[in-house]
Coordinates of N, CA, C and O and ligand atoms in Angstrom, one line a residue:
M1 N -17.2 13.2 -6.3 CA -15.9 13.4 -6.7 C -15.6 13.4 -7.9 O -15.2 11.5 -7.8
S2 N -14.8 13.7 -8.7 CA -14.1 13.5 -9.8 C -12.7 12.6 -10.1 O -12.5 13.1 -8.4
L3 N -12.2 12.2 -10.8 CA -11.3 11.5 -9.9 C -9.6 12.7 -10.1 O -9.0 12.2 -9.3
L4 N -10.1 13.4 -10.9 CA -8.8 14.0 -11.0 C -9.0 15.3 -9.3 O -7.9 15.1 -8.5
E5 N -10.0 14.8 -8.4 CA -10.7 15.5 -7.4 C -9.6 14.5 -6.5 O -9.5 15.1 -5.1
I6 N -10.2 13.9 -6.1 CA -9.5 12.3 -6.0 C -8.1 12.4 -5.5 O -7.3 12.7 -4.5
I7 N -7.2 12.6 -6.4 CA -5.5 12.8 -7.3 C -5.1 13.6 -6.4 O -4.3 13.2 -6.1
L8 N -5.7 14.6 -7.1 CA -5.1 16.0 -5.8 C -6.1 15.9 -4.2 O -5.0 16.6 -3.9
K9 N -7.1 15.2 -4.5 CA -7.0 15.3 -2.1 C -5.8 14.2 -1.7 O -5.6 14.6 -0.6
R10 N -5.6 13.8 -2.6 CA -5.0 12.4 -1.7 C -3.5 12.7 -1.5 O -2.6 13.3 -2.1
R11 N -2.4 12.3 0.1 CA -1.9 12.4 0.5 C -1.6 11.2 1.2 O -1.9 10.7 1.6
S12 N -0.5 11.3 1.6 CA 0.4 9.7 2.6 C 0.3 10.4 4.1 O 0.8 11.5 4.3
V13 N -0.9 9.7 4.2 CA -1.1 9.9 6.2 C -0.1 9.0 6.9 O -0.5 7.9 6.4
R14 N 0.5 9.6 7.6 CA 1.1 9.2 8.9 C 0.6 9.1 10.3 O 1.1 8.1 11.1
T15 N 0.4 9.6 10.8 CA -0.2 9.8 11.8 C -1.8 9.4 12.5 O -2.5 9.7 11.7
Y16 N -2.1 8.8 13.1 CA -3.6 8.5 13.3 C -4.1 8.2 14.5 O -3.7 8.5 15.7
T17 N -5.3 8.5 14.2 CA -5.9 8.5 16.1 C -6.3 6.9 16.3 O -5.8 5.8 15.6
D18 N -7.0 6.6 17.9 CA -7.2 5.2 18.3 C -8.5 4.4 17.3 O -8.4 3.6 17.5
E19 N -9.1 5.6 16.3 CA -10.3 4.9 16.2 C -10.3 4.3 15.2 O -9.8 4.2 14.2
E20 N -11.6 3.4 15.0 CA -11.6 2.1 14.0 C -12.0 2.9 12.6 O -13.0 3.8 12.6
I21 N -11.5 1.9 12.0 CA -11.9 2.2 10.1 C -13.0 1.3 10.1 O -13.5 -0.5 10.7
P22 N -14.5 2.0 9.7 CA -15.3 1.5 9.2 C -15.3 0.1 9.0 O -14.7 0.4 7.9
E23 N -16.3 -1.0 8.9 CA -15.6 -2.2 8.2 C -15.6 -2.3 7.1 O -15.0 -2.6 5.6
N24 N -17.1 -1.5 6.8 CA -17.4 -1.7 4.8 C -16.4 -0.2 3.7 O -16.3 -0.7 2.8
K25 N -15.8 0.4 5.2 CA -14.7 1.5 4.1 C -14.0 0.4 3.8 O -13.3 0.2 2.8
I26 N -13.2 -0.8 4.9 CA -11.7 -1.5 4.4 C -12.2 -2.3 3.4 O -11.6 -2.7 2.2
E27 N -14.1 -2.9 2.9 CA -14.2 -3.6 2.1 C -14.0 -3.2 0.9 O -13.6 -3.8 0.1
K28 N -14.4 -1.6 1.1 CA -14.2 -1.0 -0.3 C -13.0 -0.4 -0.8 O -12.3 -0.8 -2.4
I29 N -12.2 -0.5 0.1 CA -10.3 -0.5 -0.1 C -9.9 -2.2 -1.0 O -9.1 -2.0 -1.7
L30 N -10.6 -2.5 -0.2 CA -10.0 -4.0 -1.0 C -10.5 -4.3 -2.1 O -10.1 -5.0 -2.9
Q31 N -11.6 -3.7 -2.8 CA -12.5 -3.8 -3.8 C -11.9 -3.2 -4.9 O -12.0 -3.7 -5.8
A32 N -11.4 -2.5 -4.4 CA -10.4 -1.4 -5.2 C -9.4 -2.2 -6.0 O -9.0 -2.0 -6.9
G33 N -8.5 -3.0 -4.7 CA -7.6 -3.5 -5.2 C -7.9 -4.6 -6.3 O -6.7 -5.1 -7.0
L34 N -8.7 -5.8 -5.1 CA -8.9 -6.5 -6.4 C -9.5 -6.7 -7.6 O -9.2 -7.1 -8.3
L35 N -9.7 -4.9 -7.6 CA -10.6 -4.5 -9.2 C -9.3 -4.1 -10.1 O -9.5 -3.7 -11.3
A36 N -8.3 -3.8 -9.5 CA -7.1 -3.3 -10.3 C -6.7 -4.0 -11.6 O -6.4 -5.3 -11.7
P37 N -6.3 -3.3 -12.6 CA -5.9 -4.6 -13.6 C -4.5 -5.2 -13.2 O -4.2 -4.8 -12.7
T38 N -4.4 -6.3 -14.1 CA -3.3 -7.1 -13.8 C -2.9 -7.6 -15.5 O -3.7 -7.9 -16.1
S39 N -1.5 -7.7 -15.9 CA -0.9 -8.4 -17.1 C -1.5 -9.6 -17.7 O -2.3 -10.7 -16.5
R40 N -2.0 -10.1 -18.5 CA -2.8 -11.1 -19.2 C -4.0 -11.3 -17.9 O -4.3 -12.5 -18.0
N41 N -4.4 -10.5 -17.2 CA -5.3 -10.9 -15.7 C -5.4 -12.2 -15.1 O -6.4 -12.5 -14.8
R42 N -4.3 -11.9 -15.1 CA -3.3 -13.2 -14.2 C -3.5 -13.3 -12.4 O -3.7 -14.2 -11.9
K43 N -4.3 -12.1 -12.5 CA -4.3 -11.4 -10.6 C -3.5 -12.4 -9.8 O -4.3 -13.0 -9.1
P44 N -2.5 -12.0 -9.8 CA -1.9 -13.0 -9.0 C -1.5 -12.3 -6.9 O -0.9 -12.7 -6.7
C45 N -2.5 -11.5 -6.9 CA -1.9 -10.9 -5.7 C -3.4 -11.1 -4.6 O -4.1 -11.6 -5.3
E46 N -2.7 -11.4 -3.2 CA -3.7 -11.8 -1.8 C -2.9 -10.7 -1.1 O -2.0 -10.2 -0.7
F47 N -4.3 -10.3 -0.7 CA -4.5 -9.3 0.2 C -4.8 -10.0 1.7 O -5.7 -10.8 2.2
Y48 N -3.4 -9.6 2.5 CA -3.5 -10.0 4.1 C -4.1 -8.6 4.6 O -3.1 -7.5 4.9
V49 N -5.4 -8.3 5.6 CA -5.7 -7.4 6.4 C -5.4 -7.8 7.6 O -5.4 -8.7 8.3
V50 N -4.2 -7.1 8.0 CA -4.1 -7.3 9.6 C -4.6 -6.4 10.6 O -4.5 -4.8 10.2
K51 N -5.3 -6.3 12.0 CA -5.4 -6.2 12.9 C -4.8 -5.6 14.3 O -5.1 -5.1 14.9
D52 N -4.3 -6.5 14.0 CA -3.9 -7.4 15.6 C -2.2 -6.6 15.9 O -1.4 -6.4 14.8
K53 N -2.8 -6.0 16.9 CA -1.3 -4.8 17.2 C -0.3 -5.6 17.5 O 0.7 -4.7 17.1
E54 N 0.6 -6.8 17.8 CA 1.8 -7.6 17.8 C 2.0 -7.7 16.2 O 3.0 -7.2 16.1
I55 N 1.1 -8.3 15.5 CA 1.5 -8.0 14.0 C 1.7 -6.9 13.3 O 3.2 -6.4 13.3
L56 N 0.6 -5.8 13.7 CA 1.5 -4.5 13.1 C 2.7 -4.0 13.6 O 3.8 -3.6 12.7
E57 N 3.0 -4.4 15.0 CA 4.1 -3.5 15.7 C 5.6 -4.3 14.6 O 6.6 -3.9 14.1
K58 N 5.0 -5.6 14.9 CA 6.4 -6.6 13.4 C 6.3 -6.0 12.4 O 7.8 -5.5 11.7
L59 N 5.7 -5.6 12.0 CA 4.9 -5.4 10.4 C 6.1 -3.8 10.5 O 7.2 -3.3 9.6
S60 N 6.1 -2.8 11.3 CA 6.9 -1.8 11.4 C 8.0 -1.7 11.9 O 8.9 -0.7 11.5
K61 N 8.7 -3.2 11.9 CA 10.0 -3.0 12.1 C 10.8 -3.9 10.9 O 11.5 -4.3 10.8
S62 N 9.4 -4.1 9.7 CA 10.2 -5.1 8.9 C 11.3 -4.5 8.0 O 11.9 -4.7 7.4
K63 N 11.7 -2.8 8.5 CA 12.4 -2.3 7.7 C 13.1 -0.7 8.3 O 12.4 -0.9 9.5
A64 N 14.4 -0.8 8.1 CA 15.0 0.2 8.9 C 14.6 1.4 9.5 O 14.5 2.0 10.4
S65 N 13.8 2.0 8.2 CA 13.0 2.8 8.2 C 12.2 3.5 7.2 O 11.8 2.4 6.1
G66 N 11.2 4.1 7.5 CA 9.7 4.3 6.7 C 8.4 3.9 6.7 O 7.9 3.4 6.2
S67 N 8.7 2.9 8.1 CA 7.9 2.0 8.4 C 6.8 1.8 10.1 O 6.1 1.5 10.3
S68 N 7.6 3.2 10.5 CA 7.3 3.0 11.7 C 5.4 3.6 12.0 O 4.4 3.5 12.9
M69 N 5.3 4.3 10.8 CA 3.6 4.2 10.8 C 2.8 2.8 11.1 O 1.4 3.1 11.5
L70 N 3.1 2.3 10.7 CA 2.5 0.8 10.9 C 2.3 0.4 12.1 O 0.9 -0.3 12.8
E71 N 3.0 0.5 13.1 CA 3.0 0.4 15.0 C 1.5 1.4 15.2 O 0.8 0.4 16.1
N72 N 1.1 2.0 14.7 CA -0.2 3.1 15.2 C -0.6 2.8 14.6 O -2.3 3.4 14.2
A73 N -0.9 1.9 13.0 CA -2.1 1.9 12.0 C -3.3 1.1 12.6 O -2.8 0.3 14.2
N74 N -4.4 1.8 12.2 CA -5.4 1.0 12.6 C -6.0 -0.8 12.3 O -6.1 -1.8 12.7
T75 N -5.5 -0.7 10.4 CA -5.2 -1.7 10.3 C -3.8 -1.7 8.5 O -3.6 -0.2 8.3
A76 N -3.3 -2.7 8.6 CA -2.2 -3.3 7.8 C -2.8 -3.9 6.4 O -3.2 -4.9 6.6
I77 N -2.7 -3.3 5.1 CA -3.5 -4.2 4.3 C -1.5 -5.0 3.3 O -1.2 -3.8 2.2
V78 N -1.1 -6.2 3.4 CA 0.2 -6.5 2.9 C -0.7 -6.8 1.6 O -1.3 -8.1 1.6
V79 N 0.4 -6.7 0.9 CA -0.2 -7.4 -0.8 C 0.4 -8.6 -1.1 O 1.8 -7.5 -1.2
F80 N 0.7 -9.5 -0.9 CA 1.4 -10.8 -1.3 C 1.0 -11.2 -2.7 O 0.0 -11.2 -3.2
A81 N 2.1 -11.6 -3.8 CA 1.8 -11.7 -5.0 C 2.3 -13.0 -5.6 O 4.2 -13.3 -4.9
D82 N 1.9 -14.5 -5.9 CA 2.7 -15.1 -6.5 C 3.4 -14.3 -7.5 O 2.5 -14.8 -8.8
S83 N 4.3 -15.0 -8.0 CA 5.5 -14.6 -8.6 C 5.5 -16.4 -10.1 O 5.9 -15.5 -10.8
E84 N 4.5 -17.2 -9.4 CA 4.5 -17.6 -10.6 C 3.3 -18.0 -11.2 O 3.1 -18.8 -12.2
K85 N 2.6 -17.5 -10.4 CA 0.9 -16.8 -11.7 C 1.6 -15.5 -12.6 O 0.9 -15.5 -13.5
A86 N 2.3 -15.2 -12.1 CA 2.8 -13.6 -13.2 C 4.3 -13.3 -12.8 O 4.9 -12.6 -12.0
D87 N 5.1 -12.5 -14.2 CA 6.1 -12.7 -14.0 C 5.9 -10.5 -13.9 O 7.0 -10.1 -13.6
T88 N 5.1 -10.1 -13.6 CA 4.6 -9.4 -14.0 C 4.0 -8.0 -11.9 O 3.0 -7.7 -11.8
W89 N 4.7 -9.1 -11.4 CA 4.3 -9.0 -10.4 C 4.6 -7.8 -9.1 O 3.3 -7.4 -8.5
I90 N 5.8 -6.9 -9.7 CA 5.9 -6.2 -9.4 C 4.7 -5.5 -9.9 O 4.3 -3.6 -8.9
E91 N 4.6 -5.1 -11.0 CA 3.8 -4.0 -11.6 C 1.9 -4.0 -10.8 O 1.9 -3.1 -10.6
D92 N 2.0 -5.8 -11.1 CA 0.1 -5.8 -10.6 C 0.0 -5.7 -9.5 O -0.8 -5.0 -8.4
S93 N 1.0 -5.7 -8.5 CA 0.9 -5.5 -7.3 C 1.2 -3.9 -7.0 O 0.4 -3.2 -5.7
S94 N 1.7 -3.5 -7.6 CA 1.8 -2.0 -7.3 C 0.8 -0.6 -7.7 O 0.4 0.0 -7.2
I95 N 0.2 -1.7 -8.3 CA -1.0 -1.1 -9.4 C -2.6 -1.2 -8.1 O -3.4 0.0 -7.8
A96 N -2.5 -2.2 -7.9 CA -3.3 -2.7 -6.2 C -2.9 -1.7 -5.4 O -4.1 -1.6 -4.9
L97 N -1.9 -1.3 -4.9 CA -1.1 -0.4 -3.7 C -2.2 0.6 -3.8 O -2.5 1.4 -3.2
A98 N -2.1 0.9 -5.6 CA -2.7 2.8 -5.5 C -3.6 2.8 -5.8 O -4.7 3.8 -5.7
Y99 N -4.5 1.7 -6.2 CA -5.3 1.9 -6.3 C -5.9 1.8 -4.8 O -7.7 2.6 -4.6
M100 N -5.7 1.1 -4.0 CA -6.0 0.7 -2.5 C -6.1 2.3 -2.0 O -7.0 3.2 -1.1
D101 N -4.8 3.0 -2.3 CA -4.2 4.1 -1.9 C -5.4 5.3 -2.1 O -5.9 6.1 -0.9
L102 N -6.0 5.3 -3.3 CA -6.6 6.4 -3.8 C -8.0 6.5 -3.3 O -8.8 7.1 -3.0
M103 N -8.5 4.9 -3.2 CA -10.0 4.4 -2.7 C -10.1 5.1 -1.3 O -10.7 5.4 -0.2
A104 N -8.6 4.6 -0.3 CA -8.5 5.4 0.8 C -8.9 6.3 1.3 O -9.5 7.5 1.8
N105 N -8.0 7.6 0.4 CA -8.5 9.1 0.4 C -9.6 9.4 0.3 O -10.6 10.2 0.4
E106 N -10.3 8.5 -1.0 CA -11.8 8.9 -1.6 C -12.6 8.6 0.1 O -13.1 9.7 -0.3
L107 N -12.1 7.8 0.7 CA -13.3 7.8 1.5 C -12.9 8.3 3.2 O -13.3 7.7 4.1
D108 N -11.6 8.7 3.1 CA -11.7 9.8 4.5 C -11.0 9.3 4.9 O -10.5 9.3 6.5
I109 N -9.7 7.6 4.6 CA -9.7 7.3 5.6 C -7.8 7.4 5.1 O -7.3 7.6 3.9
G110 N -7.2 8.0 6.3 CA -5.6 7.9 6.3 C -4.6 6.6 5.4 O -5.0 6.0 6.1
S111 N -4.0 7.6 4.6 CA -3.1 6.1 3.8 C -2.2 6.4 4.1 O -1.9 7.5 2.9
C112 N -1.3 5.2 3.4 CA 0.2 5.5 3.2 C 0.9 3.9 2.6 O 0.8 3.2 3.6
W113 N 1.5 4.3 1.8 CA 2.3 3.1 1.1 C 3.5 2.9 2.0 O 4.5 3.9 1.8
C114 N 4.1 1.5 1.9 CA 4.9 1.5 3.0 C 5.5 0.3 1.8 O 5.4 -0.8 1.6
Q115 N 7.2 0.9 1.2 CA 7.9 -0.1 0.1 C 8.5 -0.9 1.2 O 9.3 -0.8 2.0
S116 N 8.4 -2.3 0.7 CA 9.0 -3.9 1.0 C 9.9 -4.0 -0.1 O 10.8 -4.4 1.0
H117 N 9.8 -4.3 -0.9 CA 10.6 -4.7 -2.2 C 12.1 -4.2 -2.0 O 11.8 -2.7 -1.9
L118 N 12.6 -4.8 -2.3 CA 14.0 -3.9 -2.0 C 14.6 -3.4 -0.7 O 15.8 -2.3 -0.5
R119 N 13.7 -3.3 0.1 CA 14.3 -3.0 1.9 C 15.3 -3.6 2.7 O 14.9 -5.1 2.2
F120 N 15.5 -3.1 3.5 CA 16.0 -3.9 4.6 C 15.7 -3.4 6.0 O 15.5 -2.3 6.2
S121 N 15.8 -4.7 7.2 CA 15.5 -4.6 8.0 C 16.6 -3.6 9.3 O 17.9 -3.8 8.4
A122 N 16.7 -3.5 10.2 CA 17.4 -2.8 11.3 C 18.6 -4.3 11.0 O 19.8 -3.4 11.4
D123 N 18.0 -5.1 10.9 CA 19.4 -6.2 11.6 C 20.0 -6.7 10.1 O 20.1 -7.5 10.1
N124 N 19.1 -5.8 8.9 CA 20.0 -5.8 7.7 C 19.4 -7.2 6.6 O 20.1 -8.1 6.3
K125 N 17.9 -7.7 7.2 CA 17.5 -9.0 6.5 C 16.5 -7.8 5.4 O 15.7 -7.5 5.8
K126 N 16.7 -9.2 4.2 CA 15.1 -8.1 3.3 C 14.1 -7.9 4.0 O 13.4 -9.1 5.1
S127 N 13.7 -7.0 4.1 CA 12.5 -6.5 4.3 C 10.8 -8.0 3.8 O 10.2 -7.8 4.7
E128 N 10.9 -7.9 2.7 CA 9.8 -8.7 2.5 C 10.0 -10.4 2.9 O 9.5 -11.1 3.0
E129 N 11.6 -11.0 3.1 CA 12.0 -11.9 4.6 C 11.7 -12.1 5.6 O 10.0 -12.4 6.4
V130 N 11.1 -10.9 6.4 CA 10.5 -10.8 7.2 C 9.1 -10.8 7.4 O 8.8 -11.3 8.5
I131 N 8.7 -9.9 6.7 CA 7.1 -9.7 5.6 C 6.9 -11.2 6.0 O 5.9 -11.8 6.8
K132 N 7.4 -12.3 4.9 CA 6.8 -13.7 4.9 C 7.0 -14.4 5.7 O 6.6 -15.0 6.3
E133 N 8.2 -14.1 6.9 CA 8.4 -14.9 7.5 C 6.8 -15.3 9.0 O 6.4 -16.1 9.5
I134 N 6.5 -13.6 9.3 CA 5.6 -13.4 10.1 C 4.1 -14.3 9.6 O 3.3 -14.6 10.6
F135 N 4.0 -14.2 8.7 CA 2.9 -15.5 8.1 C 3.1 -16.7 7.2 O 2.6 -17.0 6.9
S136 N 4.7 -16.8 7.8 CA 4.5 -18.2 7.0 C 4.4 -18.4 5.6 O 4.1 -19.6 5.1
M137 N 4.3 -17.4 4.6 CA 4.5 -17.5 3.4 C 5.9 -18.4 2.4 O 6.5 -18.4 2.6
D138 N 4.9 -19.3 1.3 CA 5.6 -19.9 0.6 C 6.6 -18.3 0.1 O 6.3 -18.0 -0.6
S139 N 8.0 -19.9 -0.6 CA 9.3 -18.8 -1.6 C 8.7 -18.3 -2.2 O 9.4 -17.2 -2.8
K140 N 7.2 -18.9 -2.9 CA 7.1 -18.0 -4.2 C 6.3 -16.6 -3.9 O 5.8 -15.8 -5.0
Y141 N 5.8 -15.9 -3.0 CA 5.1 -15.1 -3.0 C 6.2 -14.5 -2.2 O 6.9 -13.9 -1.9
R142 N 6.0 -12.3 -2.9 CA 6.4 -11.7 -3.1 C 6.4 -10.5 -2.7 O 4.8 -10.2 -2.7
V143 N 6.6 -9.3 -2.1 CA 5.7 -8.2 -0.9 C 6.8 -7.1 -1.8 O 7.6 -6.2 -1.5
V144 N 5.7 -5.9 -2.7 CA 6.3 -4.8 -3.0 C 6.0 -4.0 -2.0 O 6.9 -2.8 -1.5
G145 N 4.9 -4.0 -1.3 CA 4.6 -3.0 0.0 C 3.4 -3.6 0.7 O 2.7 -4.1 0.4
I146 N 3.2 -2.1 1.6 CA 2.2 -3.2 2.9 C 1.3 -1.0 2.2 O 2.0 -0.8 2.2
L147 N 0.0 -1.5 2.8 CA -0.8 -0.2 2.7 C -1.0 -0.1 4.0 O -1.7 -1.1 5.1
S148 N -0.6 1.2 5.0 CA -1.1 1.4 6.4 C -2.1 2.3 6.4 O -1.9 3.4 5.6
L149 N -3.3 1.8 7.1 CA -4.6 2.6 7.1 C -5.0 3.5 8.4 O -4.4 2.5 9.2
G150 N -5.5 4.5 8.7 CA -6.0 4.6 9.9 C -6.6 5.8 9.9 O -7.3 6.8 9.1
I151 N -7.1 6.3 10.7 CA -8.1 7.6 10.7 C -7.4 9.2 11.6 O -6.5 9.0 12.0
A152 N -6.8 9.6 9.8 CA -5.9 10.9 10.1 C -5.7 11.6 11.2 O -7.4 12.1 11.7
S153 N -4.9 11.3 12.0 CA -4.5 12.6 13.0 C -4.4 14.0 12.5 O -4.7 15.2 12.8
S154 N -3.7 13.7 12.1 CA -3.6 15.4 11.1 C -3.3 14.8 9.5 O -2.5 13.6 9.3
K155 N -3.4 15.8 8.7 CA -3.4 15.3 7.6 C -2.9 16.8 6.6 O -3.3 18.1 6.3
P156 N -2.0 16.8 5.1 CA -1.5 17.8 4.7 C -2.3 17.8 3.8 O -3.2 17.6 3.8
E157 N -2.5 19.6 3.3 CA -3.4 19.7 2.4 C -2.9 19.1 0.6 O -1.8 18.5 0.9
G158 N -3.8 19.1 0.4 CA -4.1 18.2 -0.9 C -3.2 19.3 -2.0 O -3.1 20.1 -1.8
H159 N -3.3 18.0 -2.5 CA -1.7 18.6 -4.1 C -2.8 19.8 -5.0 O -4.0 19.9 -5.1
N160 N -2.3 20.3 -5.4 CA -2.8 21.7 -6.1 C -2.4 21.4 -8.1 O -0.6 20.9 -8.1
L161 N -2.6 21.8 -9.0 CA -2.7 21.6 -10.6 C -1.3 22.5 -10.8 O -0.4 22.5 -11.3
S162 N -0.6 23.5 -9.4 CA 0.6 24.4 -9.8 C 1.5 24.0 -9.7 O 2.4 24.3 -10.1
E163 N 1.4 22.5 -9.1 CA 2.6 21.8 -8.7 C 3.0 21.4 -9.7 O 4.2 20.7 -10.0
I164 N 2.3 20.5 -11.1 CA 2.8 20.1 -12.0 C 3.1 20.6 -12.6 O 3.7 22.3 -13.0
D165 N 4.4 19.7 -13.2 CA 6.1 20.2 -13.8 C 6.2 20.0 -15.4 O 5.8 19.1 -15.6
E166 N 4.8 20.8 -16.1 CA 4.8 20.7 -17.4 C 6.2 19.8 -18.3 O 6.2 19.9 -19.6
S167 N 7.5 20.7 -17.9 CA 8.7 20.8 -18.7 C 9.2 19.2 -18.4 O 9.3 18.2 -19.8
K168 N 8.1 18.1 -18.1 CA 7.9 16.7 -17.6 C 7.7 16.1 -19.4 O 7.9 15.1 -19.3
I169 N 6.7 16.8 -19.5 CA 6.0 16.7 -20.7 C 6.6 16.6 -22.4 O 7.3 17.9 -22.4
S170 N 6.7 15.9 -23.2 CA 7.5 16.1 -24.9 C 6.4 15.8 -25.6 O 5.7 14.6 -25.4
Y171 N 6.2 16.5 -26.7 CA 5.1 16.2 -27.9 C 5.6 15.7 -28.8 O 6.9 16.9 -29.3
F172 N 5.1 14.9 -29.2 CA 6.1 14.6 -31.1 C 4.9 14.6 -32.2 O 3.7 14.4 -31.7
Ligands
FMN201 C1 6.6 3.4 -4.4 C2 6.1 4.3 -3.0 C3 7.6 4.1 -1.7 C4 6.8 4.3 -0.9 N1 7.2 3.7 0.4 C5 7.0 4.8 0.8 C6 7.7 3.9 2.7 O1 8.0 2.9 2.6 N2 7.4 5.0 4.0 C7 6.9 6.1 3.7 O2 6.7 6.8 4.6 N3 6.3 6.5 2.7 C8 6.5 6.0 1.6 N4 5.9 6.6 0.8 C9 5.2 7.9 0.0 C10 5.5 8.4 -0.4 O3 6.7 8.9 0.4 C11 4.8 9.4 -0.5 O4 4.0 9.3 -2.2 C12 5.7 10.9 -1.3 O5 6.5 11.5 -0.8 C13 4.8 11.8 -1.8 O6 3.6 12.9 -0.9 P1 2.2 12.6 -1.1 O7 2.2 11.3 -0.9 O8 2.0 13.2 0.4 O9 2.1 13.3 -1.9 C14 6.0 5.6 -1.2 C15 5.5 6.2 -2.3 C16 5.4 5.2 -3.6 C17 4.2 5.6 -4.5

C-alpha cells in the first residue's frame, strides 16, 4: 500500500472487540514511534505499553470526556516525553503519535489519539498529572497524548481525495 493509500484509509477507531492484538503488530507500531523524527535527534519520548485492564480504566478517566474508548482498548501506548531532554516535547510526541496511528491503520489495528495535554479530568485535575500519578513519573515528564488500540468492532469509511479543501493552499 502506498503512503497516500494508508493516509486515506486511516480513521479514528473507538470501539473494539475483545480480540488480542498480535504481539508483532504492537512491536511494529512501537517501531514507528521510535523511528519518528525528533528535533535535534534528541529522542525525548518513552513509550509505556499498557494492557492491564485496571490501568486502562484509570487512563479512560484521565479526561472528563473523549477518553472513554481507553476502557475497552486492548492496548494503550502512553507517550511520555522528558521535557528536560527537548523543549520540542510537544512536537516530538505528536509526530510519534501520528506515526504510530498511521502504522496501526496500515496493520488493520483500530487506533485513536487521546489528547492529554491541556485537558482536565471530571474532578478538574490536569489529565497529564492524573496519568503521571498512575505511573509515578517524575515532574519533568510531559504527556501530549495516548494512543488507544484494539481490533476494530466497526470502522468508518476511509477518507477520499474529494474531501480536500484546496482553498487552504496558497501558491506564491
Ligand atoms: C491532536 C489530536 C487530539 C485528539 N484527541 C482526541 C481525543 O481526546 N479523543 C478522541 O476520541 N479523539 C481524539 N482525536 C481524534 C480526532 O477526533 C479525529 O482525528 C478527527 O475527528 C478526524 O477523524 P478521523 O481521525 O477518523 O479522520 C484527536 C486527534 C488529534 C489529531
